XYZ file of C-alpha atoms in Angstrom:
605
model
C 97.784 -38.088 80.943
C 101.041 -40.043 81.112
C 100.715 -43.760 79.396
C 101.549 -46.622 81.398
C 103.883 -49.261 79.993
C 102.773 -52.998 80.118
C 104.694 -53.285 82.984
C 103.641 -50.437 84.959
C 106.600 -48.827 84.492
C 106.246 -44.571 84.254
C 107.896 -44.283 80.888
C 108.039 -40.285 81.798
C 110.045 -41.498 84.920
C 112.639 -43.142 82.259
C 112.449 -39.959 80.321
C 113.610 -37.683 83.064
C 116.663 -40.628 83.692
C 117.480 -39.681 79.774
C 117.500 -36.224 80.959
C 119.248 -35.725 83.825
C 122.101 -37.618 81.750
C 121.908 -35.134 78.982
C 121.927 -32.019 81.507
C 125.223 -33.274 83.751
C 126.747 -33.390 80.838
C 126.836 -29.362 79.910
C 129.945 -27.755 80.980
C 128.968 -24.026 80.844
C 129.389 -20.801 82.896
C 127.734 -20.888 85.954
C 127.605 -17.232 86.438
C 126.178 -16.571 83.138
C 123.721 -19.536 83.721
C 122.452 -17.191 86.651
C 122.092 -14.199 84.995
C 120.168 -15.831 81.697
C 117.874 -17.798 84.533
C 117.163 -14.821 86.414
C 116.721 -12.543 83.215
C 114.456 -15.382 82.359
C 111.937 -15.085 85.479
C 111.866 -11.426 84.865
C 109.677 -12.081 82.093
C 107.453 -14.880 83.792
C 104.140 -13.818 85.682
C 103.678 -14.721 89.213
C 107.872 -14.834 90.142
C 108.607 -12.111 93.002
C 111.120 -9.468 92.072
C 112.955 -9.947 95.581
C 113.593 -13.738 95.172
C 115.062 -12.546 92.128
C 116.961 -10.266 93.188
C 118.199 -12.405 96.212
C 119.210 -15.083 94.214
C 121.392 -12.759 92.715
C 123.177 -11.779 95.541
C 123.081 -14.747 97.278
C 122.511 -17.923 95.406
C 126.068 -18.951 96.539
C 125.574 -17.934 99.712
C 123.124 -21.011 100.060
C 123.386 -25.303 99.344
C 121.456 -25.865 96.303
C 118.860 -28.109 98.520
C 118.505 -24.859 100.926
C 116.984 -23.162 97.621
C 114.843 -25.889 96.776
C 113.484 -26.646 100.446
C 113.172 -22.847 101.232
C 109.775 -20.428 100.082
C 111.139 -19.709 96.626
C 109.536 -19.887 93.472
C 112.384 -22.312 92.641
C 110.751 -25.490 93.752
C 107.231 -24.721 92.237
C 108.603 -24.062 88.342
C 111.101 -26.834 88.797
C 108.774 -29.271 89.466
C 106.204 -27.531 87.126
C 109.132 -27.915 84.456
C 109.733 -31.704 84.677
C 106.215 -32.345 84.972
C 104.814 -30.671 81.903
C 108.294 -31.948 80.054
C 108.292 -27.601 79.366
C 112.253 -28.179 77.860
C 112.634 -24.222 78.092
C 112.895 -24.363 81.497
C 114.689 -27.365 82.289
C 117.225 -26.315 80.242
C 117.126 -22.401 82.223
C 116.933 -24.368 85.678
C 120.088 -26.905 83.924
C 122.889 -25.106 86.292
C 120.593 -25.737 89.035
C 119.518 -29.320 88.655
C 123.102 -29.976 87.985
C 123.958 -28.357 91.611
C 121.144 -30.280 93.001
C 122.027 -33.440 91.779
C 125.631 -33.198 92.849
C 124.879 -31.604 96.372
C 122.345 -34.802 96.813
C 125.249 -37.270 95.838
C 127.240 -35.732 98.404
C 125.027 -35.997 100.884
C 124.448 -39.366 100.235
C 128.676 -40.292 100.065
C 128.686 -38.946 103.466
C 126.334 -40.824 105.085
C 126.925 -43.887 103.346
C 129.035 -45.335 106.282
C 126.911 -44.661 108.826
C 123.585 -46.342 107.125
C 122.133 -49.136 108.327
C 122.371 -52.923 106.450
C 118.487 -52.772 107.077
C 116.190 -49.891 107.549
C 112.773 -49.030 107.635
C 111.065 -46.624 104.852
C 107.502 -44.870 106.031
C 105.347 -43.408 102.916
C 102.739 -40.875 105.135
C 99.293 -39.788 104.488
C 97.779 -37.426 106.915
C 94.001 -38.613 106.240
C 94.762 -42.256 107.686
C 94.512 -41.902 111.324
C 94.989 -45.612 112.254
C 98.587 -46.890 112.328
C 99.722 -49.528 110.307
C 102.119 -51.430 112.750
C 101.477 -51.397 116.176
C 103.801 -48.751 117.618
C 101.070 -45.925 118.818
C 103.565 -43.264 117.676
C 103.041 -44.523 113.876
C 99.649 -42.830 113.724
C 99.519 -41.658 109.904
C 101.429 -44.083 108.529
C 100.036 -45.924 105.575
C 102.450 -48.652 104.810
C 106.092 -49.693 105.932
C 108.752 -51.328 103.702
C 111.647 -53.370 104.752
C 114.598 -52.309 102.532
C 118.547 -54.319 102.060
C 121.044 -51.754 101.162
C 122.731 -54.383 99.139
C 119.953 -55.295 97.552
C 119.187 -52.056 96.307
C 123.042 -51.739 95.313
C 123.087 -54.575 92.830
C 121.540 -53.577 90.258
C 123.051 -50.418 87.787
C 120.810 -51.099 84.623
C 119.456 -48.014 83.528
C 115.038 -48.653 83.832
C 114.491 -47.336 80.175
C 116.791 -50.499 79.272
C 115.992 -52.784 81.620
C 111.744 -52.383 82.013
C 111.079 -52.263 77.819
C 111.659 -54.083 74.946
C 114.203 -52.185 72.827
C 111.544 -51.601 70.033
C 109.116 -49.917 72.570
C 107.227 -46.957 71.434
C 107.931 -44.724 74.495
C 112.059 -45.329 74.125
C 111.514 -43.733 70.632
C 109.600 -40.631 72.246
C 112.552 -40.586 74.886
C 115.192 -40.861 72.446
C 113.155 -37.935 70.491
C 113.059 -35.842 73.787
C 116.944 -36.258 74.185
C 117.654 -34.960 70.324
C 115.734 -31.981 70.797
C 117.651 -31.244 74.250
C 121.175 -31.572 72.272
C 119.447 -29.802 69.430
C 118.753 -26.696 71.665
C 122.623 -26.956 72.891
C 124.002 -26.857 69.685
C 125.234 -30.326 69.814
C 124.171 -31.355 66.262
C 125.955 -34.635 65.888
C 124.634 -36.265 69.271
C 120.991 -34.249 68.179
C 121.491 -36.135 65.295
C 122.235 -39.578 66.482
C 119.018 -39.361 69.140
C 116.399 -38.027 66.423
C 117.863 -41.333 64.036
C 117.210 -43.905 66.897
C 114.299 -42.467 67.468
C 113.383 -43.101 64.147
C 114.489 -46.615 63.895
C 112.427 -47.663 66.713
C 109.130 -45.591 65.097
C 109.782 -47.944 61.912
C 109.251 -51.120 63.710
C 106.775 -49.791 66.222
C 104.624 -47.723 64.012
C 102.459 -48.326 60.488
C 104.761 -46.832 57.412
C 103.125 -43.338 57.577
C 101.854 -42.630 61.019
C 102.371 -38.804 61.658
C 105.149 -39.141 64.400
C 107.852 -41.099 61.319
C 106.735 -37.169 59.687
C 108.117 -35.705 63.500
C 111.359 -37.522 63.124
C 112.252 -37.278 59.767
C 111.190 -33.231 60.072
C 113.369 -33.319 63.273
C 116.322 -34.959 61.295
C 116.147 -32.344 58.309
C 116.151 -29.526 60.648
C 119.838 -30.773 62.196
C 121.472 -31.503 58.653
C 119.509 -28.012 57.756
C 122.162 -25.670 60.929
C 124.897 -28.152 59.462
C 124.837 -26.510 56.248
C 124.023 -30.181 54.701
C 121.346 -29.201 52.482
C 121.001 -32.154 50.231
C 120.437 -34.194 53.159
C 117.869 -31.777 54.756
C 115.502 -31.669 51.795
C 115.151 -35.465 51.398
C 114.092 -35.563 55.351
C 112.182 -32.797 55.020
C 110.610 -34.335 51.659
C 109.989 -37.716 53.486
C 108.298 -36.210 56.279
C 105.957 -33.994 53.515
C 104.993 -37.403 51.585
C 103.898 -39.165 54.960
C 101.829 -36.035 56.117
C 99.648 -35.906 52.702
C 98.691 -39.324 53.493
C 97.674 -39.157 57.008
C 96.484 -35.436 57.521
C 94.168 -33.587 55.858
C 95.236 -31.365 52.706
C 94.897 -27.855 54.860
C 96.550 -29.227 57.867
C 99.222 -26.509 59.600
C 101.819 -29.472 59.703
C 101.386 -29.373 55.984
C 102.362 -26.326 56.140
C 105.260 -26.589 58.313
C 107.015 -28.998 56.094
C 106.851 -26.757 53.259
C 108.015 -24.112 55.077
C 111.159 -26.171 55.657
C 111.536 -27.038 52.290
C 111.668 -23.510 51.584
C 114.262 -22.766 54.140
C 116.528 -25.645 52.665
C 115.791 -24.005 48.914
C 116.644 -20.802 49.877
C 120.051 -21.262 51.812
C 120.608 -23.477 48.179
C 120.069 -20.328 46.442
C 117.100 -21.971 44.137
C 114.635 -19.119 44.866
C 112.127 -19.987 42.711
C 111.503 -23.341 44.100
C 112.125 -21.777 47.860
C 109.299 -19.164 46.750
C 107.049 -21.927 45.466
C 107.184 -23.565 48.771
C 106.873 -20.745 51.153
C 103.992 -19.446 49.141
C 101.901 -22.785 49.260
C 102.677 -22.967 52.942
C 101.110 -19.470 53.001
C 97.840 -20.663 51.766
C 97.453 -23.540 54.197
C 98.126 -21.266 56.544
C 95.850 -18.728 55.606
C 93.019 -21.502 55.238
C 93.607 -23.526 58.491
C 94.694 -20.564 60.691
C 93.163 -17.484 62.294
C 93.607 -14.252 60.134
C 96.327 -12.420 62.145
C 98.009 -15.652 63.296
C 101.856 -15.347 64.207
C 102.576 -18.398 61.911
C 101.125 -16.353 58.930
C 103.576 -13.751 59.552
C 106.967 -16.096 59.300
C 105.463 -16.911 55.847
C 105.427 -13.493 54.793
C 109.270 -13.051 56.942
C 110.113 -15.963 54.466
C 108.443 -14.889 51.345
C 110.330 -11.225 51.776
C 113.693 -13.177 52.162
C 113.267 -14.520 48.954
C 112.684 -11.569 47.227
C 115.504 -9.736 49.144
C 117.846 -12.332 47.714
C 116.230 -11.983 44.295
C 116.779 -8.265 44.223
C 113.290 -7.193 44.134
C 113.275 -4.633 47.159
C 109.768 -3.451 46.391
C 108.649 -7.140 46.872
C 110.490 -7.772 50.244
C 109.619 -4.570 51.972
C 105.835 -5.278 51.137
C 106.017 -8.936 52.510
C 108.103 -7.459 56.094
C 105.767 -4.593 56.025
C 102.917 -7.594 55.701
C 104.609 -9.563 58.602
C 105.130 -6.405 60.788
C 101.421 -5.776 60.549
C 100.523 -9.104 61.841
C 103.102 -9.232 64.590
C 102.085 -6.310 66.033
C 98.406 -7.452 66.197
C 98.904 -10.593 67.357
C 102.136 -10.474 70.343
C 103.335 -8.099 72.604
C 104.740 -4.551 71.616
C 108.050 -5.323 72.128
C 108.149 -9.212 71.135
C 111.370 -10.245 69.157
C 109.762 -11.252 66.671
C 108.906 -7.414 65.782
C 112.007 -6.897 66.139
C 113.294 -9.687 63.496
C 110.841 -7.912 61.051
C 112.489 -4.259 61.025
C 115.924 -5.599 61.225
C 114.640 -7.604 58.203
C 113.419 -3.922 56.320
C 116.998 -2.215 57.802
C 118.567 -5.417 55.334
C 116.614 -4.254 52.038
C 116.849 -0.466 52.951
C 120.815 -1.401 53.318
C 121.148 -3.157 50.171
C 119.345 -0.488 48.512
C 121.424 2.119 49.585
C 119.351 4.112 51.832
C 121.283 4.322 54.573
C 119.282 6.601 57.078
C 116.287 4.502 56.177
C 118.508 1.247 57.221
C 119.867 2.719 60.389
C 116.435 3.738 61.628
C 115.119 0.165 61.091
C 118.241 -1.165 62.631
C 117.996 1.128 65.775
C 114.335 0.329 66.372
C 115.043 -3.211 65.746
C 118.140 -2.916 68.723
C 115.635 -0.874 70.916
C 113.117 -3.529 71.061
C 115.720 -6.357 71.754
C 117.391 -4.177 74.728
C 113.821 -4.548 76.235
C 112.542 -7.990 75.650
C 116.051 -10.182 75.957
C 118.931 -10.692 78.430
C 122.011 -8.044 78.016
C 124.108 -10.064 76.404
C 121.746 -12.211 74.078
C 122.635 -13.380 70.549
C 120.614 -11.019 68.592
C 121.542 -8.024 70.017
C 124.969 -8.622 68.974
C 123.033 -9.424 65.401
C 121.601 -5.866 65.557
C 125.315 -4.012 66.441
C 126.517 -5.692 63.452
C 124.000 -4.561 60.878
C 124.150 -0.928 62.523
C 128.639 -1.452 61.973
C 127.307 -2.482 58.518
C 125.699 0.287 57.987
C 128.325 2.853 58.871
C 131.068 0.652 57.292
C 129.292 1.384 54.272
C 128.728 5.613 55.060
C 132.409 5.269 55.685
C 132.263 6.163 59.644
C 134.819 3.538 60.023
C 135.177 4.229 63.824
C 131.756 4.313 64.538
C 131.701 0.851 62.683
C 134.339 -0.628 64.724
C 132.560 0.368 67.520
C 129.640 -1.306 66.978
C 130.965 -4.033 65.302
C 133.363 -4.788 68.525
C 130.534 -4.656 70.525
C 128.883 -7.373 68.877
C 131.935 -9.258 68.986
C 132.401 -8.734 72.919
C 128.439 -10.076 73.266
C 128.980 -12.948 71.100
C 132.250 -14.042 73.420
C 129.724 -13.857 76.356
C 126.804 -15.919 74.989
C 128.091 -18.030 72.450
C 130.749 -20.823 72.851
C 134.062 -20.274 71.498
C 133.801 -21.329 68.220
C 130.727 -20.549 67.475
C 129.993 -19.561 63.521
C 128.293 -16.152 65.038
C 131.667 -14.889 66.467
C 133.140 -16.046 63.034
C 131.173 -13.612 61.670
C 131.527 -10.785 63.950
C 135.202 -11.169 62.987
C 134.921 -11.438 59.367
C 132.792 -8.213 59.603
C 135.658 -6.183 61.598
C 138.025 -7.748 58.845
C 135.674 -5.978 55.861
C 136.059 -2.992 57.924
C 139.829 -2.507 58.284
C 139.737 -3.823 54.564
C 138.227 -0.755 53.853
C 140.214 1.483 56.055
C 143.435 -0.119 53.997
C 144.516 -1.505 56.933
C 145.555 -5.408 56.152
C 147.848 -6.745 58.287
C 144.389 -6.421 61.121
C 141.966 -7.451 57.745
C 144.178 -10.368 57.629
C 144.384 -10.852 61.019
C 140.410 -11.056 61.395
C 139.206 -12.435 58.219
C 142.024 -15.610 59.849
C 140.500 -15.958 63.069
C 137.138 -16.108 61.625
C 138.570 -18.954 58.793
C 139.748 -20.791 62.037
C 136.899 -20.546 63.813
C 134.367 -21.470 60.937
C 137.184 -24.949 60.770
C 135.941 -25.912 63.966
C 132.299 -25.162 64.072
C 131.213 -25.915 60.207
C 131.235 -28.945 58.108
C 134.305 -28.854 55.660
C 132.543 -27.708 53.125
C 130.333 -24.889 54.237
C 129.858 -21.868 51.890
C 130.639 -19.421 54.683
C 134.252 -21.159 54.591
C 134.424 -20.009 51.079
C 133.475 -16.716 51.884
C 136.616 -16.496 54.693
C 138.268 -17.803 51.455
C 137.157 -15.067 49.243
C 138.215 -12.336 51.843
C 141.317 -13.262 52.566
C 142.287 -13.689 49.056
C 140.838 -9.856 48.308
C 143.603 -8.736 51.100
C 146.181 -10.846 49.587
C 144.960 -9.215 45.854
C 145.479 -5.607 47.316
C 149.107 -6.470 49.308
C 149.986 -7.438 46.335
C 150.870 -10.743 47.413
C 149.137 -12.439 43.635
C 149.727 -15.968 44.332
C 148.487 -16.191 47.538
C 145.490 -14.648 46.198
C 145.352 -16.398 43.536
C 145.359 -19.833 46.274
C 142.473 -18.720 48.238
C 140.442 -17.547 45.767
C 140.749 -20.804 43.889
C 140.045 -22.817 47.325
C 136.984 -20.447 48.228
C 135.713 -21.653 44.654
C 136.656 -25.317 45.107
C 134.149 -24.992 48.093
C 131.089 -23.714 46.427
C 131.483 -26.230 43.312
C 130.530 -28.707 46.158
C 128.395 -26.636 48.556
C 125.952 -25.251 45.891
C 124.341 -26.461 42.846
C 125.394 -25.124 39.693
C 123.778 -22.548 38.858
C 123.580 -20.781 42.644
C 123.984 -16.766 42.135
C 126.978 -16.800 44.483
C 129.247 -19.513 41.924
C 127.940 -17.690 39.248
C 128.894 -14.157 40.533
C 132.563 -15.433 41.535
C 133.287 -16.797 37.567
C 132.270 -13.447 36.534
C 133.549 -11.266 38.390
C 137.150 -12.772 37.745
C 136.740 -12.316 34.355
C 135.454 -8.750 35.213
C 138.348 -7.618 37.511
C 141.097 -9.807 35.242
C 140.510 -7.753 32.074
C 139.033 -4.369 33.645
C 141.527 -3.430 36.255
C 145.656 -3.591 36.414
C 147.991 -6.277 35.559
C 148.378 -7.532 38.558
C 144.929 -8.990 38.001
C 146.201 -9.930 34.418
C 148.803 -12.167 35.856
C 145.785 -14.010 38.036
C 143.502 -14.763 34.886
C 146.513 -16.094 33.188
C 146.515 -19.114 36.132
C 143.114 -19.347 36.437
C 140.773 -22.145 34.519
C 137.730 -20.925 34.068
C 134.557 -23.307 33.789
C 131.957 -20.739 33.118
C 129.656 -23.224 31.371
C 128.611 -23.969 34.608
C 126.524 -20.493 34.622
C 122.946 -21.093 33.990
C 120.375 -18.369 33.401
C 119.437 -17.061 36.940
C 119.299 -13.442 35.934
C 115.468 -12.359 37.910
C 117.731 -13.899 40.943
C 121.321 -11.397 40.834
C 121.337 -7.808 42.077
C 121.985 -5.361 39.567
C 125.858 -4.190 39.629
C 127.833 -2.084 38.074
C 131.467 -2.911 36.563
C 133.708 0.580 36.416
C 136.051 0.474 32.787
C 139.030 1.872 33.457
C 141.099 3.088 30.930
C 144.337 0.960 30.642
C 147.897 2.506 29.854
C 149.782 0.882 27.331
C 149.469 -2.786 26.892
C 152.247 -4.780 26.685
C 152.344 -7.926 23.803
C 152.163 -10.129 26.685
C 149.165 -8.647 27.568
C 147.795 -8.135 24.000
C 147.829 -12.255 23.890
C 146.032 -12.180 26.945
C 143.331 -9.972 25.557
C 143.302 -12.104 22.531
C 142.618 -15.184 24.363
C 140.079 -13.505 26.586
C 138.862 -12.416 22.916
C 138.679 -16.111 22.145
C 136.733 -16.963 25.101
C 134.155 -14.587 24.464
C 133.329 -16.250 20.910
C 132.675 -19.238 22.788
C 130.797 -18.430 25.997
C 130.343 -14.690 26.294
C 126.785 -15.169 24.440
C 125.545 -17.775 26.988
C 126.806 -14.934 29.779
C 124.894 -12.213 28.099
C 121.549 -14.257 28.327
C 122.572 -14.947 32.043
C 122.954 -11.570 32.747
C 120.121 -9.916 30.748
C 118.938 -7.053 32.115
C 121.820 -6.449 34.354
C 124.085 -2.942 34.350
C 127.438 -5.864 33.415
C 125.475 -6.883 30.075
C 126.752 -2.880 29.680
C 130.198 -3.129 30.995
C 130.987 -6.341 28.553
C 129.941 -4.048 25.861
C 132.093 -1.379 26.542
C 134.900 -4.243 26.753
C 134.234 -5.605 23.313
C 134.533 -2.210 21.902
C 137.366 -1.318 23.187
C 139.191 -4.231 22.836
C 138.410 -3.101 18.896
C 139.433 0.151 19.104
C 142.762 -1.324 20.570
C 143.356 -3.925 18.530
């Protein structure tokens, strides 16, 4: 049941005002609109195939209110839509309320001149036979109302600001509504700015930890969460955990939701012990306050085998997607995405692992489920093409892997806007490609179109901008071109100093391997350690959390004295920090390498 204001107004009327603001606002493709609405009704019970099917031939054949009025589904799960607030599809039937609205304001310029300074209005109901004026051919008419066009004209205030008092707890559920409909269209900042006034107006309205200050603040760590603004995300996220223990009970599932998030926001930090720690006691609630096969058990296991997959413990991972897999297929539909997010997930650890065959066939079943249960041209699928281009990138197929990999790129352009951090990657990923192939003029090419795009769409610090850093500087490094290299792969470290804390896997893997490639490989990598300032103090022991790599010794020709100093200083730096790098690395095939190097620099000496 709706609540009703103080003064009668239908705060779910205001709601839809908010609404209908937020949806004339989207400028997007009308054509693809179509095809993602009608893709969508495929998959809804009760919607006849041939309205389908004539709204795609036809829909702009027809006025927008010709749809509406006519014996279409369209009116029924519009107005079902708006009246359950169901924000999928509003924002599906978006194109067409849009069309609706402006078609109606049309209408309405037009006849504007020929309306009448006073008119009549009749509100009918069959069941009253007797008239209520008396003009015999009123019979059914319950009440009349004398209206003034100017009247009505006067006033522009919109009701949500007008009828309430601006700390009113139904503006903050509005405001709430609004954030999550930004949210869903990728606009973070105006998400962002919603969720917070929401908030506000919950702080005067509500006692200090009623449930829904838990909504916003959870609401306002999941934005700053996409933004890549972690710090900030864990401190909402926190907030909204510390106000749930005090008004829910211990095994409640929202309980478990928060530290689910808090997991998320540990793991893209790269602190996987604390990200495990969190995921795992949101597995117990879960398990306690849940049914045994319950979909929400299986994204803790999803999450759990993430962890471990970052860790390096394959074994771990495949037994928590396995886990996940197992529930999925008990509890949804045979081809639900979410089965499909599970063997892509097992095609990742298979890949990393090197078993390639084992990696396609997870990626291929993965791709065959998501050709069946979403639109042609959805997101994920272009996901999928770009793990199966991984995979033959790494076989070196290269031209199978441009082929799927430009695929993925073509869907992307489709169903994502144009700067999107998805077709970022799907360009990076073709640049890794022609790295491969030696070709570097199109590396460069693609590993800069993705930098430009990742400008636009991330915040200026985002590690996947010092990953485009990283890339291009590894073309620059094989052109030859040393002090370009040398620039980017000093800004793609500038980058994570601020985007990660210390002692994240990723900073600690891009100290060491400069010292690796600087004294292993030629001298053109000599001449880039000679520039570079190494603060490898930073590195802290993380060494359960790093893959297992292996560093190839070369054997150098003659080294020059120039070089021999080099050495010698390199010499000097291993006295002072190479023992605190051994204990990071402990158990790891470099310990091995760094070995070999210390020896040898002996034997040469």
């Amino acid at each position: 049941m709706v609540p009703i204001s103080f003064n009668r107004i239908d705060p779910l009327f205001m709601y839809t005002q908010l609404l209908k603001e937020a949806l004339l606002d989207i400028q997007d493709d009308d054509e693809k609109s179509i095809k993602e609405f009608t893709e969508y009704c495929r998959t809804q019970k009760d919607v006849s195939k041939t309205t389908i099917e004539k709204i795609e031939r036809e829909y702009r054949d027809h006025s927008p209110i010709w749809w509406y009025t006519g014996p279409y589904f369209i009116y029924s799960m519009l107005n079902y839509g708006l009246r359950q607030m169901d924000v999928d599809i509003i924002l599906k039937m978006g194109f067409f309320i849009r069309h609706l609205h402006n078609h109606i304001t049309e209408l309405h310029r037009q006849q504007e001149k020929n309306t009448p300074k006073h008119f009549q209005v009749f509100r009918g109901q069959e069941r009253f036979a007797r008239p209520a004026t008396k003009n015999p051919n009123s019979v059914g008419i319950l009440f009349v109302i004398n209206t003034d066009t100017d009247i009505c004209k006067k006033s522009s205030t919109p009701f949500a600001e007008k009828t309430l008092p601006p700390n009113h707890p139904d503006l903050a559920s509005s405001y709430n509504n609004i954030g999550m409909v930004y949210y869903n269209m990728g606009e973070h900042s105006k998400a962002l700015s919603s969720y917070e006034r929401s908030l506000e107006i919950k702080k005067i309205a509500l006692p200090p930890n009623h449930p829904s200050l838990a909504s916003s603040y959870g609401n306002i760590g999941l934005v700053y969460d996409n933004m890549g603004e972690y710090s900030k995300a864990l401190i909402s996220y926190e907030r909204a955990l510390e106000i749930q223990k005090i008004a829910l009970p211990s095994d409640h599932p929202e309980l478990a939701s928060s530290n689910n998030n808090i997991g998320n926001v540990y793991h893209s930090m790269g602190e996987y012990s604390k990200a495990l720690s969190s995921y795992e006691r949101s597995l117990e609630i879960r398990k306690i306050a849940l049914p045994p096969n319950h979909p929400d058990l299986a994204q803790s296991c999803n999450n759990i085998g993430n962890v471990y997959d970052n860790m390096g413990q394959y074994s771990k991972a495949l037994t928590s997607y396995e886990r996940a897999l197992e529930i999925r297929k008990i509890a949804l539909p045979p081809n639900h995405p979410d089965q499909a997010q599970s063997y892509n997930n097992m095609g990742n650890v298979y890949h990393k692992m090197g078993e390639y065959s084992k990696a396609l066939t997870s990626y291929e079943r993965s791709l065959e489920i998501r050709k069946i249960a979403l639109p042609p041209n959805h997101p994920e699928l272009a996901g999928s093409f770009n793990n199966i281009g991984g995979v033959y990138c790494n076989t070196g197929e290269y031209s199978k892997a441009l082929s799927m990999l430009e695929r993925a790129l073509e869907i992307a352009k489709i169903a994502l806007p144009p700067n999107h951090p998805d077709l970022a990657g799907s360009s990076n990923n073709i640049g890794i490609v022609y790295l491969n192939m030696g070709v570097y003029s199109k590396a460069l090419s693609s590993f800069e179109r993705s930098l430009e795009m990742q400008k636009k769409a991330l915040p200026p610090n985002h590690p996947d901008l010092a990953s485009s850093y990283n890339n291009i500087g590894m073309v620059y490094d094989n052109m030859g071109e040393y002090s370009k290299a040398l620039s980017s792969y000093e800004r793609a470290l500038e980058i994570k100093k601020i985007a990660l804390p210390p002692n994240h896997p990723s900073l600690a893997m891009l100290y060491v391997t400069f010292i690796c490639r600087s004294v292993c490989f030629s001298d053109k990598n000599f001449s880039i350690m000679s520039n570079f300032q190494i603060n490898i103090n930073q590195v802290k022991r993380q060494s359960s959390f790093m893959e297992p790599f292996d560093v190839e010794i070369k054997k150098q020709r003659t080294i020059s004295q120039n070089e021999k100093i080099l050495i010698t200083t390199i010499e000097n730096l291993s006295n002072e920090v190479f023992y605190e790098i051994f204990d990071y690395l402990d158990g790891c095939c470099i310990y091995k390498a760094f070995s070999n190097l210390n020896n040898r620099f002996q034997l040469e000496s």
